[in-house]
PDB file of C-alpha atoms in Angstrom:
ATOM      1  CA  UNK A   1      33.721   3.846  -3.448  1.00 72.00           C
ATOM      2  CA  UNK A   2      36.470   4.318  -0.549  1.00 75.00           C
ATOM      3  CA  UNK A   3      33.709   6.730   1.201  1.00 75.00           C
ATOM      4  CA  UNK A   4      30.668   6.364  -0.134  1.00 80.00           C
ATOM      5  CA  UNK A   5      27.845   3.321   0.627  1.00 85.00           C
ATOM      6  CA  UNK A   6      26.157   2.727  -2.045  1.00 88.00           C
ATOM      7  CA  UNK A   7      24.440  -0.512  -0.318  1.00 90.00           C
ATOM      8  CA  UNK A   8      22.972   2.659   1.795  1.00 94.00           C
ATOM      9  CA  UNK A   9      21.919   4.598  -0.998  1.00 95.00           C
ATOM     10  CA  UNK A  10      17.775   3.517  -1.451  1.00 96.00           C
ATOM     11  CA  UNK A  11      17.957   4.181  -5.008  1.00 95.00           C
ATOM     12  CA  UNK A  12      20.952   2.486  -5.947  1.00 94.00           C
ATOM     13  CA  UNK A  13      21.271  -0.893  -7.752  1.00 93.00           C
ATOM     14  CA  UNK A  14      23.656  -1.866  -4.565  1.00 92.00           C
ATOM     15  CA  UNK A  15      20.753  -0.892  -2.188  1.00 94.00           C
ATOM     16  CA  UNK A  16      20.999  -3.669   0.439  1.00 94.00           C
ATOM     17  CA  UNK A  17      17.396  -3.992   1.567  1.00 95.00           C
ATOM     18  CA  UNK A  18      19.026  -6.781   4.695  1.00 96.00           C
ATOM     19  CA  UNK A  19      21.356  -4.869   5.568  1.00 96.00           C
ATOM     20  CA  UNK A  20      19.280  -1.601   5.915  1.00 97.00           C
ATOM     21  CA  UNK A  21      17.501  -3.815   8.819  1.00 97.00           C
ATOM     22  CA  UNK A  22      20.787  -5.006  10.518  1.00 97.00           C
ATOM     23  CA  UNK A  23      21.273  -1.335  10.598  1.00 97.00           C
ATOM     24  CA  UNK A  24      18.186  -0.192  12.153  1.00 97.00           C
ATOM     25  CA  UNK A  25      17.169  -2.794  14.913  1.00 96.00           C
ATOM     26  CA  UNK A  26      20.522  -1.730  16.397  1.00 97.00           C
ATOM     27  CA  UNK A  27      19.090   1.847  17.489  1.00 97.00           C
ATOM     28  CA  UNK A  28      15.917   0.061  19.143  1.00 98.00           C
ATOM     29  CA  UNK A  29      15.375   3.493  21.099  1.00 98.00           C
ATOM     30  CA  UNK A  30      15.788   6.204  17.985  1.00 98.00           C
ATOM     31  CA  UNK A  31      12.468   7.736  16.676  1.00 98.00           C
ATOM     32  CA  UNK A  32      11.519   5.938  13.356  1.00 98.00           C
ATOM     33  CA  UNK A  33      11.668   9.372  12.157  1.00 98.00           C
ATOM     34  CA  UNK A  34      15.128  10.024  13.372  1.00 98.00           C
ATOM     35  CA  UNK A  35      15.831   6.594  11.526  1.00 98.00           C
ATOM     36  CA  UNK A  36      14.845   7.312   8.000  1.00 98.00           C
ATOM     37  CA  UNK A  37      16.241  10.810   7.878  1.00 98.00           C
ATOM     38  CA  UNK A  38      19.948   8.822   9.083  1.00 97.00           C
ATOM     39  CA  UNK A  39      21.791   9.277   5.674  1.00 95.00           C
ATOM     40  CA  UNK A  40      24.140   5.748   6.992  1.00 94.00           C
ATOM     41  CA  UNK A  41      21.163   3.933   7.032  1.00 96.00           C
ATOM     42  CA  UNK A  42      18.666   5.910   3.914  1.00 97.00           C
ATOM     43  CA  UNK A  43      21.213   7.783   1.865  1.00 96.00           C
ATOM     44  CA  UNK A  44      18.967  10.063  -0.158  1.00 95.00           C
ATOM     45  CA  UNK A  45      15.683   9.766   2.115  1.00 98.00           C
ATOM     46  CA  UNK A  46      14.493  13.559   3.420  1.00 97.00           C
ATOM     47  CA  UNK A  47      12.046  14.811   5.371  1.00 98.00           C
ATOM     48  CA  UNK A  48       8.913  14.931   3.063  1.00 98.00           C
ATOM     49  CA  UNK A  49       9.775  11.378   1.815  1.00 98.00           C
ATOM     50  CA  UNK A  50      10.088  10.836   5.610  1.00 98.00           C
ATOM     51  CA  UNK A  51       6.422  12.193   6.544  1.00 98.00           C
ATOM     52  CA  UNK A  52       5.269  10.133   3.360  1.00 98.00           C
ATOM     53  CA  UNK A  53       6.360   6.788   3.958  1.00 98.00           C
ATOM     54  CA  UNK A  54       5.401   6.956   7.602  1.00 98.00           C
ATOM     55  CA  UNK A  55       2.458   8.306   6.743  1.00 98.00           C
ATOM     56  CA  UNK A  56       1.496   5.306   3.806  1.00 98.00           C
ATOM     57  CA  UNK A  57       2.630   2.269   6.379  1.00 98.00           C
ATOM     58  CA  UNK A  58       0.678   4.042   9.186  1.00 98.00           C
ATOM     59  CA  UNK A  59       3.152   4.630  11.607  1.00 98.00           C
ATOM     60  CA  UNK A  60       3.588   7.703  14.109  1.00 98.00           C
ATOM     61  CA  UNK A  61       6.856   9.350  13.807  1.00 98.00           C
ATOM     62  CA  UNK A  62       7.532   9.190  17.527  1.00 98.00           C
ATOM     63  CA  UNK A  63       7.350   5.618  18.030  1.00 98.00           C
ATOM     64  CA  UNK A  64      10.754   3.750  18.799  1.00 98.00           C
ATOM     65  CA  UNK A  65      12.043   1.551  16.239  1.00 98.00           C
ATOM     66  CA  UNK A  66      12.400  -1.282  18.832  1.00 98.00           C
ATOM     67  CA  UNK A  67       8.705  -1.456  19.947  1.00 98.00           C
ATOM     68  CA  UNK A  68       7.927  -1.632  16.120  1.00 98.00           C
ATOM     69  CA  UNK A  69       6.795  -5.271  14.837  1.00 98.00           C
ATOM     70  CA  UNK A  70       9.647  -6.728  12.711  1.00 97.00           C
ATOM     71  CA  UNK A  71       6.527  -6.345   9.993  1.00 98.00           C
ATOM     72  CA  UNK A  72       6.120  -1.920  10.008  1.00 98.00           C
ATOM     73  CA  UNK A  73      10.486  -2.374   9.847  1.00 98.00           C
ATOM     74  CA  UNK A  74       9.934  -4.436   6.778  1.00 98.00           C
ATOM     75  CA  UNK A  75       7.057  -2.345   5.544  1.00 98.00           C
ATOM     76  CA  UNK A  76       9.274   0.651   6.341  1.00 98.00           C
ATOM     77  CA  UNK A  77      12.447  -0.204   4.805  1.00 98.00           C
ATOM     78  CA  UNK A  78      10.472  -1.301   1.098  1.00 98.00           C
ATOM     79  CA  UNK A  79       8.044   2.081   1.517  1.00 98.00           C
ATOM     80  CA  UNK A  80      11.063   4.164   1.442  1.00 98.00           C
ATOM     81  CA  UNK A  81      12.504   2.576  -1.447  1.00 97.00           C
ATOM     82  CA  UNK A  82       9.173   2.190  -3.225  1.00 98.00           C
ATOM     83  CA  UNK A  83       8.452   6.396  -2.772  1.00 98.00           C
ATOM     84  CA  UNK A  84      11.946   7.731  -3.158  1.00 98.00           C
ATOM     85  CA  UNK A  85      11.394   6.347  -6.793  1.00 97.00           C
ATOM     86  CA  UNK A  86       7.971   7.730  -6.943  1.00 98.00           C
ATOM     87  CA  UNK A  87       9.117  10.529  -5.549  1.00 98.00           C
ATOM     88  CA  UNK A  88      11.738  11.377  -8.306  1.00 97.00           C
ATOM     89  CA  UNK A  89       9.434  10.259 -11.148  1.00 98.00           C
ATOM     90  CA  UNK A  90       7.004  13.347  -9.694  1.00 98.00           C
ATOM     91  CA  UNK A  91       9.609  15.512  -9.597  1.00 97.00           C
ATOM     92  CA  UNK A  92      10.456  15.064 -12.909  1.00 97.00           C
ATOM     93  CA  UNK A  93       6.876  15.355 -14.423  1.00 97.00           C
ATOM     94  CA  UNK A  94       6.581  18.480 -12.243  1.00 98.00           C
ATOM     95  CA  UNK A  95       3.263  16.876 -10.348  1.00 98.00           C
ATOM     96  CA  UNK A  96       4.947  15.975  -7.106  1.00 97.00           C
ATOM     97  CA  UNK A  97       3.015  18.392  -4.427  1.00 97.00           C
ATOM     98  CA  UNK A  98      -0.118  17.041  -6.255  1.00 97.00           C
ATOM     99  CA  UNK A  99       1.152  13.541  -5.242  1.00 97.00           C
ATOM    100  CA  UNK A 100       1.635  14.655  -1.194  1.00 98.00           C
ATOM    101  CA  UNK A 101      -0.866  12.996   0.948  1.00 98.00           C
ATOM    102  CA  UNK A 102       0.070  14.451   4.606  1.00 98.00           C
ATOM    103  CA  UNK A 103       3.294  16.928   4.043  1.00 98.00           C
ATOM    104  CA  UNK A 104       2.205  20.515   4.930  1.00 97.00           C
ATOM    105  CA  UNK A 105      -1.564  19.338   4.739  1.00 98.00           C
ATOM    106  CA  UNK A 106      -4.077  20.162   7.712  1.00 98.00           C
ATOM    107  CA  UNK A 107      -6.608  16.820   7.018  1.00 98.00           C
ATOM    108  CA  UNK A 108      -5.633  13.681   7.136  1.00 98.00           C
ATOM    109  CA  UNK A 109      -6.950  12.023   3.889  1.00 98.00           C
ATOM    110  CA  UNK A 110      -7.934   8.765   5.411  1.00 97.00           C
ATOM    111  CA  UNK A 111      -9.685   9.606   8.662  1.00 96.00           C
ATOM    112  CA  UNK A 112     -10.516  13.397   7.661  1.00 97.00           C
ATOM    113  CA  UNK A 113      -9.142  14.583  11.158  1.00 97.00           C
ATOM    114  CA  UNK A 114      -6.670  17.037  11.945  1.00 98.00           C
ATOM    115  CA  UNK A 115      -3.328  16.409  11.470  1.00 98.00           C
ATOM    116  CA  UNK A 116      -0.721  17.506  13.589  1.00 98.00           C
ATOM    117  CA  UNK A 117       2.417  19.300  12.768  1.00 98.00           C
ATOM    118  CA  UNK A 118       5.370  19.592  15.235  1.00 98.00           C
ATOM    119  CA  UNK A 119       8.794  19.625  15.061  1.00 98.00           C
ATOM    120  CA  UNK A 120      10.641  16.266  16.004  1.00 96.00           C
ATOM    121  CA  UNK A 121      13.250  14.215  16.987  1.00 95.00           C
ATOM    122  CA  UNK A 122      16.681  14.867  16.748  1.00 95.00           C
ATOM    123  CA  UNK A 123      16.874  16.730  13.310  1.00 90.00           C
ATOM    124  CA  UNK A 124      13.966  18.983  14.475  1.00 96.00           C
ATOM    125  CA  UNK A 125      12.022  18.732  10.953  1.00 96.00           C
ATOM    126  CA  UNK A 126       8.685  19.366  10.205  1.00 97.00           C
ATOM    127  CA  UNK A 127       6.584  16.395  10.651  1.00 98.00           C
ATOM    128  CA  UNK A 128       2.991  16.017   9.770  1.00 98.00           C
ATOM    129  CA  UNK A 129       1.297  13.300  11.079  1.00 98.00           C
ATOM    130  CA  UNK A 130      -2.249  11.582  11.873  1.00 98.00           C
ATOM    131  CA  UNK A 131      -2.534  10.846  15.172  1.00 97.00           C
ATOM    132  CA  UNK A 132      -5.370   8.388  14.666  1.00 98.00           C
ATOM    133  CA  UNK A 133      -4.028   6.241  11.678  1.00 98.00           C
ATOM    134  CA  UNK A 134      -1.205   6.301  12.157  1.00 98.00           C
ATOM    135  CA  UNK A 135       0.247   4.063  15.383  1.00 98.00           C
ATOM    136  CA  UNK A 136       2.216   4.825  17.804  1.00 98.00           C
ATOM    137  CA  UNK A 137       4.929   2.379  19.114  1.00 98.00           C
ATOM    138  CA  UNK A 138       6.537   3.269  22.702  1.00 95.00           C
TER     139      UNK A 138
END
């Protein structure tokens, strides 16, 4: 408890939902994606829970978490919550690649275009994206 913040951890009962958004208007210029994979901020978010939630609240990986509407942050702090349960529920059942909509896909399952795949941000992790759905905020 010295060390460790659980009010960080997304699928802890201490999860601090406000404070998670204190946190993450304070890097206005990050990459959302660079955001979400900061364990201070998402303890226990990873990358294909990363290219998930972006993916569901329709947001490009590369935009800037200041240029965001205070609505995607909101949308972006619940969706990680929200699939970090799904996701462990999946894992569980042993059905969670059936449950991936955009991680190492080629066809984006809304718009049926392409998807790109490139290696961003700070951490350098795959990222699949749609670059038609899914907005970008600079």
């Amino acid at each position: 408890d010295n060390v460790y913040d659980w009010s960080a951890d997304v699928m802890n009962n201490n999860w601090n939902e406000k404070k998670a958004l204190q946190k993450i208007i304070k890097h206005p210029d990050r990459l959302v994606s660079d955001v979400l994979l900061d364990q201070n901020i998402f303890a226990g978010v990873g990358n294909i829970i990363k290219n998930e939630v972006l993916y569901r609240i329709m947001v490009n990986p590369k935009s800037k978490i200041g240029k965001m509407p205070p609505k995607k942050r909101h949308a972006l702090v619940k969706e990680a919550v929200r699939y970090s349960f799904e996701f462990l529920n999946w894992k569980k059942e042993f059905t969670l690649k059936k449950h991936w909509l955009v991680y190492t896909k080629k066809i984006c399952p809304r718009d049926h275009q392409l998807l790109s795949r490139e290696y961003i941000g700070l951490t350098n992790r795959r990222t699949f994206f749609c670059n038609l759905c899914q907005i970008l905020y600079v």
